[in-house]
mmCIF file of C-alpha atoms and ligand atoms in Angstrom:
data_model
loop_
_atom_site.group_PDB
_atom_site.id
_atom_site.type_symbol
_atom_site.label_atom_id
_atom_site.label_comp_id
_atom_site.label_asym_id
_atom_site.label_seq_id
_atom_site.Cartn_x
_atom_site.Cartn_y
_atom_site.Cartn_z
ATOM 1 C CA UNK A 1 17.191 -13.261 -14.770
ATOM 2 C CA UNK A 2 15.584 -10.696 -13.801
ATOM 3 C CA UNK A 3 16.600 -6.717 -13.312
ATOM 4 C CA UNK A 4 16.251 -4.915 -10.581
ATOM 5 C CA UNK A 5 13.724 -2.754 -10.553
ATOM 6 C CA UNK A 6 14.970 0.945 -9.534
ATOM 7 C CA UNK A 7 11.911 2.164 -7.051
ATOM 8 C CA UNK A 8 11.018 5.909 -6.788
ATOM 9 C CA UNK A 9 11.363 6.082 -3.727
ATOM 10 C CA UNK A 10 11.965 2.837 -1.054
ATOM 11 C CA UNK A 11 10.964 4.730 3.122
ATOM 12 C CA UNK A 12 14.480 5.160 5.602
ATOM 13 C CA UNK A 13 15.247 2.163 7.796
ATOM 14 C CA UNK A 14 18.552 2.574 9.605
ATOM 15 C CA UNK A 15 18.434 -0.667 11.132
ATOM 16 C CA UNK A 16 17.931 1.089 14.767
ATOM 17 C CA UNK A 17 14.783 1.430 15.030
ATOM 18 C CA UNK A 18 13.937 -2.450 16.443
ATOM 19 C CA UNK A 19 16.196 -2.209 19.257
ATOM 20 C CA UNK A 20 14.975 1.382 19.819
ATOM 21 C CA UNK A 21 11.423 -0.120 19.740
ATOM 22 C CA UNK A 22 12.493 -3.358 21.852
ATOM 23 C CA UNK A 23 13.275 -0.526 24.410
ATOM 24 C CA UNK A 24 9.807 0.640 24.311
ATOM 25 C CA UNK A 25 8.089 -2.591 24.598
ATOM 26 C CA UNK A 26 9.622 -3.409 27.937
ATOM 27 C CA UNK A 27 8.445 -0.142 29.133
ATOM 28 C CA UNK A 28 5.001 -0.944 28.319
ATOM 29 C CA UNK A 29 4.614 2.402 27.330
ATOM 30 C CA UNK A 30 2.446 2.287 23.973
ATOM 31 C CA UNK A 31 0.074 5.693 23.842
ATOM 32 C CA UNK A 32 2.742 8.357 23.389
ATOM 33 C CA UNK A 33 4.462 11.034 25.080
ATOM 34 C CA UNK A 34 6.423 8.729 26.693
ATOM 35 C CA UNK A 35 11.172 8.514 26.897
ATOM 36 C CA UNK A 36 10.822 8.789 22.557
ATOM 37 C CA UNK A 37 8.512 11.612 22.171
ATOM 38 C CA UNK A 38 10.747 12.964 24.669
ATOM 39 C CA UNK A 39 13.660 12.900 22.454
ATOM 40 C CA UNK A 40 12.325 12.762 19.253
ATOM 41 C CA UNK A 41 10.976 16.516 20.387
ATOM 42 C CA UNK A 42 14.525 17.511 22.244
ATOM 43 C CA UNK A 43 15.644 16.399 18.786
ATOM 44 C CA UNK A 44 13.274 19.192 16.712
ATOM 45 C CA UNK A 45 13.254 21.747 19.088
ATOM 46 C CA UNK A 46 17.011 22.283 19.594
ATOM 47 C CA UNK A 47 17.121 23.422 16.431
ATOM 48 C CA UNK A 48 14.469 26.022 17.231
ATOM 49 C CA UNK A 49 14.912 29.640 19.227
ATOM 50 C CA UNK A 50 13.128 28.782 21.907
ATOM 51 C CA UNK A 51 10.038 27.217 20.681
ATOM 52 C CA UNK A 52 8.284 24.069 20.522
ATOM 53 C CA UNK A 53 7.146 20.576 19.389
ATOM 54 C CA UNK A 54 5.064 18.510 18.843
ATOM 55 C CA UNK A 55 5.341 14.501 17.242
ATOM 56 C CA UNK A 56 2.016 14.262 16.604
ATOM 57 C CA UNK A 57 -0.287 11.083 13.788
ATOM 58 C CA UNK A 58 1.000 13.427 10.563
ATOM 59 C CA UNK A 59 1.650 16.227 8.815
ATOM 60 C CA UNK A 60 -2.011 16.971 8.106
ATOM 61 C CA UNK A 61 -2.521 16.644 11.645
ATOM 62 C CA UNK A 62 -0.216 19.280 12.580
ATOM 63 C CA UNK A 63 -1.233 21.694 9.517
ATOM 64 C CA UNK A 64 -5.611 20.884 11.349
ATOM 65 C CA UNK A 65 -4.193 21.854 14.415
ATOM 66 C CA UNK A 66 -2.281 25.296 13.114
ATOM 67 C CA UNK A 67 -5.975 26.372 10.693
ATOM 68 C CA UNK A 68 -7.232 25.738 14.420
ATOM 69 C CA UNK A 69 -4.886 28.527 16.114
ATOM 70 C CA UNK A 70 -5.861 30.385 13.323
ATOM 71 C CA UNK A 71 -9.041 31.451 14.400
ATOM 72 C CA UNK A 72 -10.510 31.201 10.568
ATOM 73 C CA UNK A 73 -13.868 32.387 10.363
ATOM 74 C CA UNK A 74 -15.959 31.233 7.493
ATOM 75 C CA UNK A 75 -15.187 33.378 4.517
ATOM 76 C CA UNK A 76 -11.143 34.073 5.853
ATOM 77 C CA UNK A 77 -8.608 33.587 3.075
ATOM 78 C CA UNK A 78 -5.027 31.465 2.867
ATOM 79 C CA UNK A 79 -2.947 32.344 0.412
ATOM 80 C CA UNK A 80 -1.296 28.785 -0.909
ATOM 81 C CA UNK A 81 0.304 27.051 -3.449
ATOM 82 C CA UNK A 82 -2.001 25.616 -6.156
ATOM 83 C CA UNK A 83 0.894 22.972 -6.553
ATOM 84 C CA UNK A 84 1.055 21.195 -3.053
ATOM 85 C CA UNK A 85 -0.565 17.973 -1.776
ATOM 86 C CA UNK A 86 -4.233 18.690 -0.423
ATOM 87 C CA UNK A 87 -3.721 18.266 2.863
ATOM 88 C CA UNK A 88 -2.052 21.993 2.814
ATOM 89 C CA UNK A 89 -5.062 22.976 2.352
ATOM 90 C CA UNK A 90 -7.871 21.165 3.272
ATOM 91 C CA UNK A 91 -7.069 21.793 7.163
ATOM 92 C CA UNK A 92 -7.812 24.892 6.358
ATOM 93 C CA UNK A 93 -10.817 24.439 3.925
ATOM 94 C CA UNK A 94 -12.399 22.810 7.255
ATOM 95 C CA UNK A 95 -13.035 26.091 8.830
ATOM 96 C CA UNK A 96 -14.993 27.405 6.348
ATOM 97 C CA UNK A 97 -11.757 28.776 4.207
ATOM 98 C CA UNK A 98 -11.312 30.360 0.959
ATOM 99 C CA UNK A 99 -8.270 29.261 -0.651
ATOM 100 C CA UNK A 100 -6.331 32.060 -2.750
ATOM 101 C CA UNK A 101 -3.867 30.167 -4.938
ATOM 102 C CA UNK A 102 -0.404 31.896 -5.947
ATOM 103 C CA UNK A 103 1.505 31.122 -8.730
ATOM 104 C CA UNK A 104 4.624 29.435 -8.547
ATOM 105 C CA UNK A 105 8.661 30.878 -8.795
ATOM 106 C CA UNK A 106 9.489 28.982 -11.363
ATOM 107 C CA UNK A 107 12.800 28.296 -10.597
ATOM 108 C CA UNK A 108 11.589 26.122 -7.571
ATOM 109 C CA UNK A 109 7.902 24.924 -8.195
ATOM 110 C CA UNK A 110 7.745 27.288 -4.045
ATOM 111 C CA UNK A 111 5.345 29.696 -4.159
ATOM 112 C CA UNK A 112 6.058 33.032 -5.691
ATOM 113 C CA UNK A 113 6.345 35.850 -2.844
ATOM 114 C CA UNK A 114 6.707 38.394 -5.205
ATOM 115 C CA UNK A 115 2.931 37.904 -6.096
ATOM 116 C CA UNK A 116 1.505 37.692 -2.556
ATOM 117 C CA UNK A 117 0.905 41.073 -1.602
ATOM 118 C CA UNK A 118 -1.033 41.559 -4.828
ATOM 119 C CA UNK A 119 -3.403 38.308 -4.050
ATOM 120 C CA UNK A 120 -3.741 39.937 -0.410
ATOM 121 C CA UNK A 121 -7.705 41.086 0.821
ATOM 122 C CA UNK A 122 -8.864 42.792 4.287
ATOM 123 C CA UNK A 123 -10.615 38.463 4.472
ATOM 124 C CA UNK A 124 -6.398 37.596 4.339
ATOM 125 C CA UNK A 125 -5.927 35.473 7.310
ATOM 126 C CA UNK A 126 -3.097 32.887 6.793
ATOM 127 C CA UNK A 127 -0.462 32.510 4.686
ATOM 128 C CA UNK A 128 0.863 28.969 3.520
ATOM 129 C CA UNK A 129 5.011 28.720 2.304
ATOM 130 C CA UNK A 130 5.018 24.787 0.884
ATOM 131 C CA UNK A 131 9.162 24.757 0.918
ATOM 132 C CA UNK A 132 8.814 22.279 -2.151
ATOM 133 C CA UNK A 133 11.659 19.650 -2.233
ATOM 134 C CA UNK A 134 12.522 20.238 0.797
ATOM 135 C CA UNK A 135 14.576 23.859 -0.872
ATOM 136 C CA UNK A 136 13.877 26.730 1.342
ATOM 137 C CA UNK A 137 10.963 29.110 -0.239
ATOM 138 C CA UNK A 138 11.619 33.304 -0.122
ATOM 139 C CA UNK A 139 10.573 33.333 4.095
ATOM 140 C CA UNK A 140 12.472 36.900 4.495
ATOM 141 C CA UNK A 141 10.062 38.322 1.556
ATOM 142 C CA UNK A 142 6.910 35.535 2.957
ATOM 143 C CA UNK A 143 7.458 36.802 6.541
ATOM 144 C CA UNK A 144 7.316 41.383 5.690
ATOM 145 C CA UNK A 145 4.467 40.791 3.717
ATOM 146 C CA UNK A 146 3.194 38.543 7.019
ATOM 147 C CA UNK A 147 3.979 41.086 9.386
ATOM 148 C CA UNK A 148 2.746 44.112 6.872
ATOM 149 C CA UNK A 149 -0.379 42.733 7.015
ATOM 150 C CA UNK A 150 -0.759 41.006 10.173
ATOM 151 C CA UNK A 151 -0.908 37.362 8.723
ATOM 152 C CA UNK A 152 -0.574 33.773 10.354
ATOM 153 C CA UNK A 153 2.709 32.180 8.272
ATOM 154 C CA UNK A 154 2.205 28.320 9.092
ATOM 155 C CA UNK A 155 5.109 26.474 7.387
ATOM 156 C CA UNK A 156 4.224 24.203 5.302
ATOM 157 C CA UNK A 157 7.677 21.870 5.772
ATOM 158 C CA UNK A 158 6.145 18.490 4.897
ATOM 159 C CA UNK A 159 8.692 17.059 2.618
ATOM 160 C CA UNK A 160 11.265 20.022 4.602
ATOM 161 C CA UNK A 161 12.822 18.829 7.257
ATOM 162 C CA UNK A 162 16.714 19.147 7.796
ATOM 163 C CA UNK A 163 16.525 21.435 5.301
ATOM 164 C CA UNK A 164 17.417 25.105 5.936
ATOM 165 C CA UNK A 165 17.095 29.266 4.277
ATOM 166 C CA UNK A 166 19.845 31.411 6.017
ATOM 167 C CA UNK A 167 20.732 28.634 8.767
ATOM 168 C CA UNK A 168 17.330 27.918 9.697
ATOM 169 C CA UNK A 169 15.913 24.625 9.625
ATOM 170 C CA UNK A 170 12.884 24.872 8.056
ATOM 171 C CA UNK A 171 9.311 24.609 10.047
ATOM 172 C CA UNK A 172 10.607 26.795 11.950
ATOM 173 C CA UNK A 173 10.694 30.027 10.865
ATOM 174 C CA UNK A 174 7.180 31.401 10.439
ATOM 175 C CA UNK A 175 4.912 31.341 13.327
ATOM 176 C CA UNK A 176 3.484 27.453 13.119
ATOM 177 C CA UNK A 177 5.425 24.588 11.159
ATOM 178 C CA UNK A 178 4.387 21.782 10.014
ATOM 179 C CA UNK A 179 6.488 18.875 9.300
ATOM 180 C CA UNK A 180 5.417 14.773 7.976
ATOM 181 C CA UNK A 181 7.241 11.820 8.893
ATOM 182 C CA UNK A 182 4.788 9.832 6.055
ATOM 183 C CA UNK A 183 7.263 7.187 4.442
ATOM 184 C CA UNK A 184 7.863 9.273 1.366
ATOM 185 C CA UNK A 185 9.822 11.811 3.176
ATOM 186 C CA UNK A 186 13.319 11.700 4.671
ATOM 187 C CA UNK A 187 13.311 10.289 7.882
ATOM 188 C CA UNK A 188 9.568 8.144 9.351
ATOM 189 C CA UNK A 189 8.219 7.253 11.507
ATOM 190 C CA UNK A 190 7.213 3.729 10.828
ATOM 191 C CA UNK A 191 4.912 4.540 7.481
ATOM 192 C CA UNK A 192 2.677 7.625 9.875
ATOM 193 C CA UNK A 193 3.886 11.024 11.561
ATOM 194 C CA UNK A 194 4.311 14.226 11.953
ATOM 195 C CA UNK A 195 5.508 17.355 14.263
ATOM 196 C CA UNK A 196 4.026 20.330 14.814
ATOM 197 C CA UNK A 197 7.021 23.249 15.658
ATOM 198 C CA UNK A 198 5.480 26.847 17.784
ATOM 199 C CA UNK A 199 7.716 29.063 16.907
ATOM 200 C CA UNK A 200 5.428 31.950 18.759
ATOM 201 C CA UNK A 201 5.605 31.868 22.290
ATOM 202 C CA UNK A 202 2.066 33.165 22.443
ATOM 203 C CA UNK A 203 0.187 30.700 20.552
ATOM 204 C CA UNK A 204 2.223 27.634 23.080
ATOM 205 C CA UNK A 205 -0.273 27.576 25.740
ATOM 206 C CA UNK A 206 -2.990 27.346 23.340
ATOM 207 C CA UNK A 207 -1.119 24.404 20.535
ATOM 208 C CA UNK A 208 -0.483 22.778 24.137
ATOM 209 C CA UNK A 209 -4.822 22.620 24.951
ATOM 210 C CA UNK A 210 -5.333 21.770 21.726
ATOM 211 C CA UNK A 211 -3.485 18.646 21.572
ATOM 212 C CA UNK A 212 -3.705 16.876 24.789
ATOM 213 C CA UNK A 213 -7.624 16.853 23.118
ATOM 214 C CA UNK A 214 -8.689 20.063 24.481
ATOM 215 C CA UNK A 215 -7.814 20.205 27.980
ATOM 216 C CA UNK A 216 -5.484 21.824 30.266
ATOM 217 C CA UNK A 217 -3.334 18.330 31.732
ATOM 218 C CA UNK A 218 0.586 19.231 30.073
ATOM 219 C CA UNK A 219 -0.162 22.099 32.824
ATOM 220 C CA UNK A 220 -1.762 19.034 35.727
ATOM 221 C CA UNK A 221 1.119 16.558 34.379
ATOM 222 C CA UNK A 222 3.856 19.360 35.523
ATOM 223 C CA UNK A 223 1.434 19.712 38.577
ATOM 224 C CA UNK A 224 1.021 23.567 37.923
ATOM 225 C CA UNK A 225 -3.060 22.646 38.642
ATOM 226 C CA UNK A 226 -4.457 19.831 40.547
ATOM 227 C CA UNK A 227 -6.594 19.076 38.372
ATOM 228 C CA UNK A 228 -7.708 19.562 34.128
ATOM 229 C CA UNK A 229 -10.123 20.095 32.719
ATOM 230 C CA UNK A 230 -11.813 19.911 29.255
ATOM 231 C CA UNK A 231 -11.422 24.114 28.296
ATOM 232 C CA UNK A 232 -11.441 25.015 24.609
ATOM 233 C CA UNK A 233 -11.665 22.272 21.209
ATOM 234 C CA UNK A 234 -8.342 19.434 20.281
ATOM 235 C CA UNK A 235 -7.531 17.047 18.934
ATOM 236 C CA UNK A 236 -6.590 13.925 19.130
ATOM 237 C CA UNK A 237 -3.129 13.841 17.036
ATOM 238 C CA UNK A 238 -0.508 11.897 19.382
ATOM 239 C CA UNK A 239 1.810 10.010 18.181
ATOM 240 C CA UNK A 240 2.361 6.757 19.516
ATOM 241 C CA UNK A 241 5.647 5.616 21.552
ATOM 242 C CA UNK A 242 6.248 3.194 18.891
ATOM 243 C CA UNK A 243 6.302 5.633 16.338
ATOM 244 C CA UNK A 244 8.241 7.739 17.804
ATOM 245 C CA UNK A 245 10.611 4.840 18.935
ATOM 246 C CA UNK A 246 10.923 4.288 14.764
ATOM 247 C CA UNK A 247 12.225 7.382 14.199
ATOM 248 C CA UNK A 248 15.211 8.751 16.614
ATOM 249 C CA UNK A 249 17.260 6.745 15.875
ATOM 250 C CA UNK A 250 16.522 7.618 12.096
ATOM 251 C CA UNK A 251 16.897 11.391 13.449
ATOM 252 C CA UNK A 252 20.138 10.733 14.998
ATOM 253 C CA UNK A 253 21.354 9.509 11.863
ATOM 254 C CA UNK A 254 20.123 12.798 10.301
ATOM 255 C CA UNK A 255 23.793 13.952 9.357
ATOM 256 C CA UNK A 256 24.633 10.922 7.523
ATOM 257 C CA UNK A 257 21.004 10.431 5.812
ATOM 258 C CA UNK A 258 21.364 13.465 4.765
ATOM 259 C CA UNK A 259 24.628 13.382 3.517
ATOM 260 C CA UNK A 260 24.149 10.421 1.256
ATOM 261 C CA UNK A 261 20.971 12.189 -0.273
ATOM 262 C CA UNK A 262 22.651 15.684 -1.478
ATOM 263 C CA UNK A 263 25.978 12.924 -2.563
ATOM 264 C CA UNK A 264 22.724 11.420 -5.241
ATOM 265 C CA UNK A 265 20.359 15.000 -5.615
ATOM 266 C CA UNK A 266 24.194 17.159 -6.567
ATOM 267 C CA UNK A 267 25.032 13.569 -8.878
ATOM 268 C CA UNK A 268 21.714 14.501 -11.203
ATOM 269 C CA UNK A 269 21.912 17.990 -11.075
ATOM 270 C CA UNK A 270 25.217 17.285 -12.159
ATOM 271 C CA UNK A 271 25.283 15.025 -14.697
ATOM 272 C CA UNK A 272 21.952 16.167 -16.599
ATOM 273 C CA UNK A 273 23.510 19.748 -16.702
ATOM 274 C CA UNK A 274 24.382 19.312 -20.417
ATOM 275 C CA UNK A 275 20.841 18.199 -20.871
ATOM 276 C CA UNK A 276 19.467 21.500 -19.051
ATOM 277 C CA UNK A 277 21.809 23.458 -21.321
ATOM 278 C CA UNK A 278 20.508 21.389 -24.279
ATOM 279 C CA UNK A 279 16.833 23.394 -23.494
ATOM 280 C CA UNK A 280 14.964 19.350 -23.093
ATOM 281 C CA UNK A 281 14.982 20.172 -18.731
ATOM 282 C CA UNK A 282 14.398 22.302 -17.246
ATOM 283 C CA UNK A 283 16.479 20.790 -13.119
ATOM 284 C CA UNK A 284 15.429 22.928 -9.351
ATOM 285 C CA UNK A 285 17.889 25.963 -8.532
ATOM 286 C CA UNK A 286 18.618 25.780 -5.103
ATOM 287 C CA UNK A 287 18.035 29.876 -4.237
ATOM 288 C CA UNK A 288 20.866 31.167 -2.452
ATOM 289 C CA UNK A 289 21.178 30.402 1.527
ATOM 290 C CA UNK A 290 18.982 27.360 1.244
ATOM 291 C CA UNK A 291 20.273 24.088 2.095
ATOM 292 C CA UNK A 292 18.124 21.705 0.694
ATOM 293 C CA UNK A 293 17.022 17.978 2.245
ATOM 294 C CA UNK A 294 17.515 15.860 -1.110
ATOM 295 C CA UNK A 295 13.825 14.212 -0.193
ATOM 296 C CA UNK A 296 13.587 14.333 -3.879
ATOM 297 C CA UNK A 297 14.845 15.405 -7.665
ATOM 298 C CA UNK A 298 13.155 16.264 -9.576
ATOM 299 C CA UNK A 299 13.230 17.496 -13.489
ATOM 300 C CA UNK A 300 10.813 18.787 -16.183
ATOM 301 C CA UNK A 301 10.413 18.240 -19.377
ATOM 302 C CA UNK A 302 10.497 21.377 -21.872
ATOM 303 C CA UNK A 303 8.410 19.444 -24.066
ATOM 304 C CA UNK A 304 5.001 18.169 -21.948
ATOM 305 C CA UNK A 305 3.633 16.476 -24.401
ATOM 306 C CA UNK A 306 6.898 14.009 -23.950
ATOM 307 C CA UNK A 307 6.101 12.991 -20.289
ATOM 308 C CA UNK A 308 4.655 9.611 -21.038
ATOM 309 C CA UNK A 309 7.364 8.812 -23.920
ATOM 310 C CA UNK A 310 9.696 9.382 -20.530
ATOM 311 C CA UNK A 311 8.358 7.415 -17.960
ATOM 312 C CA UNK A 312 7.920 4.181 -20.338
ATOM 313 C CA UNK A 313 11.503 4.008 -21.180
ATOM 314 C CA UNK A 314 12.054 4.463 -18.009
ATOM 315 C CA UNK A 315 10.096 2.127 -16.808
ATOM 316 C CA UNK A 316 11.398 -0.514 -19.789
ATOM 317 C CA UNK A 317 14.887 0.246 -18.069
ATOM 318 C CA UNK A 318 13.632 -1.109 -15.151
ATOM 319 C CA UNK A 319 13.516 2.677 -13.255
ATOM 320 C CA UNK A 320 9.892 4.240 -11.674
ATOM 321 C CA UNK A 321 10.213 7.441 -12.145
ATOM 322 C CA UNK A 322 6.717 9.623 -11.877
ATOM 323 C CA UNK A 323 5.031 12.765 -11.797
ATOM 324 C CA UNK A 324 3.544 14.318 -8.676
ATOM 325 C CA UNK A 325 0.271 16.433 -7.692
ATOM 326 C CA UNK A 326 -1.690 17.754 -10.316
ATOM 327 C CA UNK A 327 -3.105 21.506 -9.477
ATOM 328 C CA UNK A 328 -5.703 22.053 -6.928
ATOM 329 C CA UNK A 329 -7.073 24.359 -8.601
ATOM 330 C CA UNK A 330 -8.307 22.779 -11.275
ATOM 331 C CA UNK A 331 -9.162 20.297 -9.050
ATOM 332 C CA UNK A 332 -12.936 19.770 -8.521
ATOM 333 C CA UNK A 333 -12.773 20.681 -4.913
ATOM 334 C CA UNK A 334 -10.771 23.070 -5.561
ATOM 335 C CA UNK A 335 -13.028 24.923 -8.121
ATOM 336 C CA UNK A 336 -15.510 24.383 -5.947
ATOM 337 C CA UNK A 337 -14.055 25.819 -2.856
ATOM 338 C CA UNK A 338 -10.531 28.336 -4.048
ATOM 339 C CA UNK A 339 -9.682 31.073 -7.120
ATOM 340 C CA UNK A 340 -6.393 31.257 -8.737
ATOM 341 C CA UNK A 341 -5.325 34.952 -8.004
ATOM 342 C CA UNK A 342 -3.605 36.046 -11.081
ATOM 343 C CA UNK A 343 -2.634 34.569 -13.963
ATOM 344 C CA UNK A 344 -1.153 30.639 -13.788
ATOM 345 C CA UNK A 345 2.224 31.323 -15.847
ATOM 346 C CA UNK A 346 3.500 28.763 -14.472
ATOM 347 C CA UNK A 347 2.175 26.337 -12.018
ATOM 348 C CA UNK A 348 0.328 24.146 -14.783
ATOM 349 C CA UNK A 349 2.485 23.691 -17.268
ATOM 350 C CA UNK A 350 5.148 23.490 -14.426
ATOM 351 C CA UNK A 351 2.847 20.249 -12.685
ATOM 352 C CA UNK A 352 2.632 19.282 -16.473
ATOM 353 C CA UNK A 353 6.682 18.691 -17.481
ATOM 354 C CA UNK A 354 7.415 17.810 -13.382
ATOM 355 C CA UNK A 355 8.792 14.259 -13.085
ATOM 356 C CA UNK A 356 10.375 12.133 -9.788
ATOM 357 C CA UNK A 357 13.941 10.351 -10.308
ATOM 358 C CA UNK A 358 14.490 8.139 -7.606
ATOM 359 C CA UNK A 359 16.004 8.797 -4.604
ATOM 360 C CA UNK A 360 15.924 7.242 -1.394
ATOM 361 C CA UNK A 361 18.062 6.603 1.870
ATOM 362 C CA UNK A 362 19.293 3.005 0.703
ATOM 363 C CA UNK A 363 19.721 3.954 -3.782
ATOM 364 C CA UNK A 364 23.595 3.747 -4.818
ATOM 365 C CA UNK A 365 25.585 5.318 -6.836
ATOM 366 C CA UNK A 366 25.630 1.906 -8.833
ATOM 367 C CA UNK A 367 22.018 2.064 -9.486
ATOM 368 C CA UNK A 368 22.126 6.427 -8.955
ATOM 369 C CA UNK A 369 24.714 5.518 -12.872
ATOM 370 C CA UNK A 370 21.653 3.116 -14.871
ATOM 371 C CA UNK A 371 18.965 6.012 -13.803
ATOM 372 C CA UNK A 372 21.545 8.236 -14.950
ATOM 373 C CA UNK A 373 22.405 6.766 -18.594
ATOM 374 C CA UNK A 374 18.853 5.830 -18.873
ATOM 375 C CA UNK A 375 17.640 9.775 -18.771
ATOM 376 C CA UNK A 376 20.367 10.410 -20.915
ATOM 377 C CA UNK A 377 19.994 7.478 -23.581
ATOM 378 C CA UNK A 378 15.789 9.172 -24.111
ATOM 379 C CA UNK A 379 17.638 12.831 -25.717
ATOM 380 C CA UNK A 380 20.543 10.417 -27.285
ATOM 381 C CA UNK A 381 19.238 10.288 -30.881
ATOM 382 C CA UNK A 382 22.490 7.870 -31.765
ATOM 383 C CA UNK A 383 21.426 4.984 -28.826
ATOM 384 C CA UNK A 384 17.542 3.643 -30.324
ATOM 385 C CA UNK A 385 16.674 2.604 -26.506
ATOM 386 C CA UNK A 386 17.532 -1.068 -26.647
ATOM 387 C CA UNK A 387 15.653 -2.046 -29.351
ATOM 388 C CA UNK A 388 12.578 0.197 -28.358
ATOM 389 C CA UNK A 389 10.867 1.517 -31.243
ATOM 390 C CA UNK A 390 10.536 4.898 -31.871
ATOM 391 C CA UNK A 391 11.333 6.056 -28.052
ATOM 392 C CA UNK A 392 15.086 7.515 -29.019
ATOM 393 C CA UNK A 393 13.868 10.763 -30.617
HETATM 394 C C1 PLP B 401 3.078 14.293 2.464
HETATM 395 C C2 PLP B 401 3.184 15.831 2.413
HETATM 396 C C3 PLP B 401 2.042 16.933 3.723
HETATM 397 C C4 PLP B 401 1.547 15.317 5.069
HETATM 398 O O1 PLP B 401 2.489 14.520 5.494
HETATM 399 P P1 PLP B 401 1.245 13.725 6.111
HETATM 400 O O2 PLP B 401 2.372 13.906 7.566
HETATM 401 O O3 PLP B 401 0.714 12.271 5.413
HETATM 402 O O4 PLP B 401 0.113 14.401 6.684
HETATM 403 C C5 PLP B 401 1.269 17.970 3.013
HETATM 404 N N1 PLP B 401 1.969 18.291 2.312
HETATM 405 C C6 PLP B 401 3.117 18.285 1.599
HETATM 406 C C7 PLP B 401 3.512 18.696 0.572
HETATM 407 C C8 PLP B 401 3.438 16.655 1.554
HETATM 408 O O5 PLP B 401 4.124 17.258 1.020
#
């Protein structure tokens, strides 16, 4: 009998999605901005301090609206980590902005807040902290620097819905926050989706116009004007009601989903701690005041040259593991349009060392045990890994 393969990730499905979708089919409001859109937006707004949330087709479209709100001119600079998904940077580069990549903090693989200020020039307009792995960036430092230099802070909280920093939801701390509900995140709106969180009152009116395709349809629907007209640029990034209906039951189940995933995350961390102590791996460190959302679990092989062998060893034990992002500053387009500020001490090395272990809402402790034992076996001299020569070191 073939052993079941344990994948790195499986989209969250609660079982309540179909009933909500059937409710949408009954009402025949499919296009979005209906009952479930409102419910999802209220859920997001309940963790905000007077802000406004729009659920959208993707986090990429949220970042695109954020870039429009930033009113960038060609040559303006945006400070970002290089270790992130391309969308973080593309949204700004489309407007002719120059990405200025800043090195990572070794403990979290988030942007090193201490290195941001040195990268600021008169052209700098925006800072985009990415809460990698749902672990909060050093937002106090970032907000203080942004305030001092008059910069817009756009949180890329794509991975981070459910995570907090000093009691505040990630995505609700900067001027704007961008969330993803793509299937690899903790909560999904049926495979694709996202949200824009507007935490700065002065940006809310224009954000709504851009979201309403460049019109004041929002005001029209509230009865504030008799007719709606074309006022500005805009995009159609509306989330369909079917997607919102898929998402809402997951948001309602958030406490249970997060508790289970955090439990598994902590178990990985505890069981692999002895390997970290011997120095063969490095594990994420969650900063004081941050509560992560357990979207992924990463470890780093101190000897990056052994990563392909490690991934093959795990696969031979029916466990899928994977690397993540290739740094953007060393990618062909990144070299063309951006620059790395200062020394690359962590980014390239950490990106070459990282491996993601299986973590998803349906993962059981039994399957996790298979993963943990397989990881431990890689460094276990006494037990060559399942008879495959040369794989135990
Ligand atoms: C997933 C992800 C995105 C993109 O989200 P989409 O909803 O797929 O557009 C952006 N940034 C980061 C850090 C991500 O992990």
